[in-house]
mmCIF file with all atom_site columns, C-alpha atoms in Angstrom:
data_model
loop_
_atom_site.group_PDB
_atom_site.id
_atom_site.type_symbol
_atom_site.label_atom_id
_atom_site.label_alt_id
_atom_site.label_comp_id
_atom_site.label_asym_id
_atom_site.label_entity_id
_atom_site.label_seq_id
_atom_site.pdbx_PDB_ins_code
_atom_site.Cartn_x
_atom_site.Cartn_y
_atom_site.Cartn_z
_atom_site.occupancy
_atom_site.B_iso_or_equiv
_atom_site.pdbx_formal_charge
_atom_site.auth_seq_id
_atom_site.auth_comp_id
_atom_site.auth_asym_id
_atom_site.auth_atom_id
_atom_site.pdbx_PDB_model_num
ATOM 1  C CA . MET A 1 1  ? 78.331  137.798 27.159 1.00 49.00 ? 1  MET A CA 1
ATOM 2  C CA . GLY A 1 2  ? 77.218  138.061 23.289 1.00 57.00 ? 2  GLY A CA 1
ATOM 3  C CA . LEU A 1 3  ? 78.065  141.043 21.110 1.00 71.00 ? 3  LEU A CA 1
ATOM 4  C CA . ARG A 1 4  ? 75.542  143.544 22.300 1.00 79.00 ? 4  ARG A CA 1
ATOM 5  C CA . GLU A 1 5  ? 76.565  147.019 23.288 1.00 84.00 ? 5  GLU A CA 1
ATOM 6  C CA . TRP A 1 6  ? 76.633  148.075 26.974 1.00 81.00 ? 6  TRP A CA 1
ATOM 7  C CA . SER A 1 7  ? 75.458  151.647 28.154 1.00 86.00 ? 7  SER A CA 1
ATOM 8  C CA . VAL A 1 8  ? 78.195  152.992 30.796 1.00 86.00 ? 8  VAL A CA 1
ATOM 9  C CA . GLY A 1 9  ? 77.169  156.366 31.815 1.00 91.00 ? 9  GLY A CA 1
ATOM 10 C CA . GLY A 1 10 ? 75.257  157.167 28.521 1.00 90.00 ? 10 GLY A CA 1
ATOM 11 C CA . VAL A 1 11 ? 78.098  155.846 26.485 1.00 90.00 ? 11 VAL A CA 1
ATOM 12 C CA . LEU A 1 12 ? 77.958  152.730 24.302 1.00 89.00 ? 12 LEU A CA 1
ATOM 13 C CA . LEU A 1 13 ? 80.735  150.433 24.661 1.00 85.00 ? 13 LEU A CA 1
ATOM 14 C CA . SER A 1 14 ? 81.202  147.420 22.363 1.00 86.00 ? 14 SER A CA 1
ATOM 15 C CA . PRO A 1 15 ? 81.998  143.945 24.073 1.00 82.00 ? 15 PRO A CA 1
ATOM 16 C CA . PHE A 1 16 ? 84.705  143.680 21.500 1.00 87.00 ? 16 PHE A CA 1
ATOM 17 C CA . LEU A 1 17 ? 86.746  146.075 23.530 1.00 88.00 ? 17 LEU A CA 1
ATOM 18 C CA . ILE A 1 18 ? 86.612  143.310 26.347 1.00 86.00 ? 18 ILE A CA 1
ATOM 19 C CA . TYR A 1 19 ? 87.754  140.703 23.782 1.00 92.00 ? 19 TYR A CA 1
ATOM 20 C CA . VAL A 1 20 ? 90.667  142.873 22.604 1.00 95.00 ? 20 VAL A CA 1
ATOM 21 C CA . LEU A 1 21 ? 91.916  143.428 26.040 1.00 94.00 ? 21 LEU A CA 1
ATOM 22 C CA . LEU A 1 22 ? 91.439  139.795 27.068 1.00 96.00 ? 22 LEU A CA 1
ATOM 23 C CA . ALA A 1 23 ? 93.342  138.825 23.983 1.00 98.00 ? 23 ALA A CA 1
ATOM 24 C CA . LEU A 1 24 ? 96.177  140.964 24.741 1.00 98.00 ? 24 LEU A CA 1
ATOM 25 C CA . LEU A 1 25 ? 96.593  139.571 28.178 1.00 98.00 ? 25 LEU A CA 1
ATOM 26 C CA . VAL A 1 26 ? 96.415  136.130 26.875 1.00 98.00 ? 26 VAL A CA 1
ATOM 27 C CA . THR A 1 27 ? 98.998  136.797 24.186 1.00 98.00 ? 27 THR A CA 1
ATOM 28 C CA . GLY A 1 28 ? 101.297 138.461 26.675 1.00 97.00 ? 28 GLY A CA 1
ATOM 29 C CA . ALA A 1 29 ? 101.051 135.419 28.802 1.00 98.00 ? 29 ALA A CA 1
ATOM 30 C CA . LEU A 1 30 ? 101.752 133.158 26.023 1.00 97.00 ? 30 LEU A CA 1
ATOM 31 C CA . ARG A 1 31 ? 105.022 135.161 24.899 1.00 96.00 ? 31 ARG A CA 1
ATOM 32 C CA . LEU A 1 32 ? 106.258 135.049 28.255 1.00 95.00 ? 32 LEU A CA 1
ATOM 33 C CA . LEU A 1 33 ? 105.893 131.292 28.329 1.00 95.00 ? 33 LEU A CA 1
ATOM 34 C CA . LEU A 1 34 ? 107.771 131.184 24.901 1.00 93.00 ? 34 LEU A CA 1
ATOM 35 C CA . ARG A 1 35 ? 110.507 133.360 26.129 1.00 91.00 ? 35 ARG A CA 1
ATOM 36 C CA . LEU A 1 36 ? 110.974 130.998 29.105 1.00 93.00 ? 36 LEU A CA 1
ATOM 37 C CA . THR A 1 37 ? 111.282 127.934 27.171 1.00 92.00 ? 37 THR A CA 1
ATOM 38 C CA . PRO A 1 38 ? 113.824 127.017 24.384 1.00 91.00 ? 38 PRO A CA 1
ATOM 39 C CA . VAL A 1 39 ? 110.920 127.200 21.919 1.00 88.00 ? 39 VAL A CA 1
ATOM 40 C CA . GLY A 1 40 ? 111.253 131.029 21.972 1.00 84.00 ? 40 GLY A CA 1
ATOM 41 C CA . ARG A 1 41 ? 114.530 130.641 20.020 1.00 88.00 ? 41 ARG A CA 1
ATOM 42 C CA . TRP A 1 42 ? 112.827 129.161 16.812 1.00 90.00 ? 42 TRP A CA 1
ATOM 43 C CA . ILE A 1 43 ? 110.872 132.547 16.249 1.00 90.00 ? 43 ILE A CA 1
ATOM 44 C CA . TRP A 1 44 ? 112.614 134.205 13.483 1.00 90.00 ? 44 TRP A CA 1
ATOM 45 C CA . HIS A 1 45 ? 110.534 137.345 13.253 1.00 94.00 ? 45 HIS A CA 1
ATOM 46 C CA . GLU A 1 46 ? 109.235 138.262 16.778 1.00 93.00 ? 46 GLU A CA 1
ATOM 47 C CA . ALA A 1 47 ? 107.126 141.156 15.598 1.00 95.00 ? 47 ALA A CA 1
ATOM 48 C CA . LEU A 1 48 ? 105.404 139.275 12.966 1.00 97.00 ? 48 LEU A CA 1
ATOM 49 C CA . PHE A 1 49 ? 104.939 136.336 15.217 1.00 96.00 ? 49 PHE A CA 1
ATOM 50 C CA . ASP A 1 50 ? 103.561 138.521 17.910 1.00 96.00 ? 50 ASP A CA 1
ATOM 51 C CA . CYS A 1 51 ? 101.007 140.030 15.593 1.00 98.00 ? 51 CYS A CA 1
ATOM 52 C CA . ALA A 1 52 ? 99.860  136.828 14.174 1.00 98.00 ? 52 ALA A CA 1
ATOM 53 C CA . LEU A 1 53 ? 99.519  135.141 17.657 1.00 98.00 ? 53 LEU A CA 1
ATOM 54 C CA . TYR A 1 54 ? 97.393  138.109 18.793 1.00 98.00 ? 54 TYR A CA 1
ATOM 55 C CA . VAL A 1 55 ? 95.131  137.915 15.800 1.00 98.00 ? 55 VAL A CA 1
ATOM 56 C CA . CYS A 1 56 ? 94.773  133.892 16.420 1.00 98.00 ? 56 CYS A CA 1
ATOM 57 C CA . VAL A 1 57 ? 93.934  134.670 20.158 1.00 98.00 ? 57 VAL A CA 1
ATOM 58 C CA . LEU A 1 58 ? 91.528  137.344 19.349 1.00 97.00 ? 58 LEU A CA 1
ATOM 59 C CA . THR A 1 59 ? 89.753  135.068 16.945 1.00 96.00 ? 59 THR A CA 1
ATOM 60 C CA . LEU A 1 60 ? 89.728  132.245 19.126 1.00 96.00 ? 60 LEU A CA 1
ATOM 61 C CA . ILE A 1 61 ? 88.284  134.391 22.094 1.00 94.00 ? 61 ILE A CA 1
ATOM 62 C CA . THR A 1 62 ? 85.738  135.971 19.786 1.00 91.00 ? 62 THR A CA 1
ATOM 63 C CA . VAL A 1 63 ? 84.524  132.557 18.584 1.00 92.00 ? 63 VAL A CA 1
ATOM 64 C CA . VAL A 1 64 ? 84.349  130.932 21.923 1.00 91.00 ? 64 VAL A CA 1
ATOM 65 C CA . LEU A 1 65 ? 82.746  133.955 23.650 1.00 87.00 ? 65 LEU A CA 1
ATOM 66 C CA . GLY A 1 66 ? 80.820  135.428 20.978 1.00 78.00 ? 66 GLY A CA 1
ATOM 67 C CA . PRO A 1 67 ? 77.681  133.203 21.161 1.00 70.00 ? 67 PRO A CA 1
ATOM 68 C CA . LEU A 1 68 ? 77.361  133.592 24.986 1.00 65.00 ? 68 LEU A CA 1
#
C-alpha cells in the first residue's frame, strides 16, 4: 500500500487513515479477548493500557504495511 496519498473525488486522503482505522479494530479485538480471559484482571489502569496498546498496534501496522 505504501504511504502515498489517494485522490478520492478530488480530495487527497492519507493511507495513514486506513492504518488508524485498522489499528482501532485490532485493538478492540485484543481488548475483547483480554476481557474474556483472566489476564484482563491484571490490568491496573484500563484507559492507560488501552492507549498504550493502540499505539503499539498502530506502530506495528505502520511498520509492516508501510513499505508495501
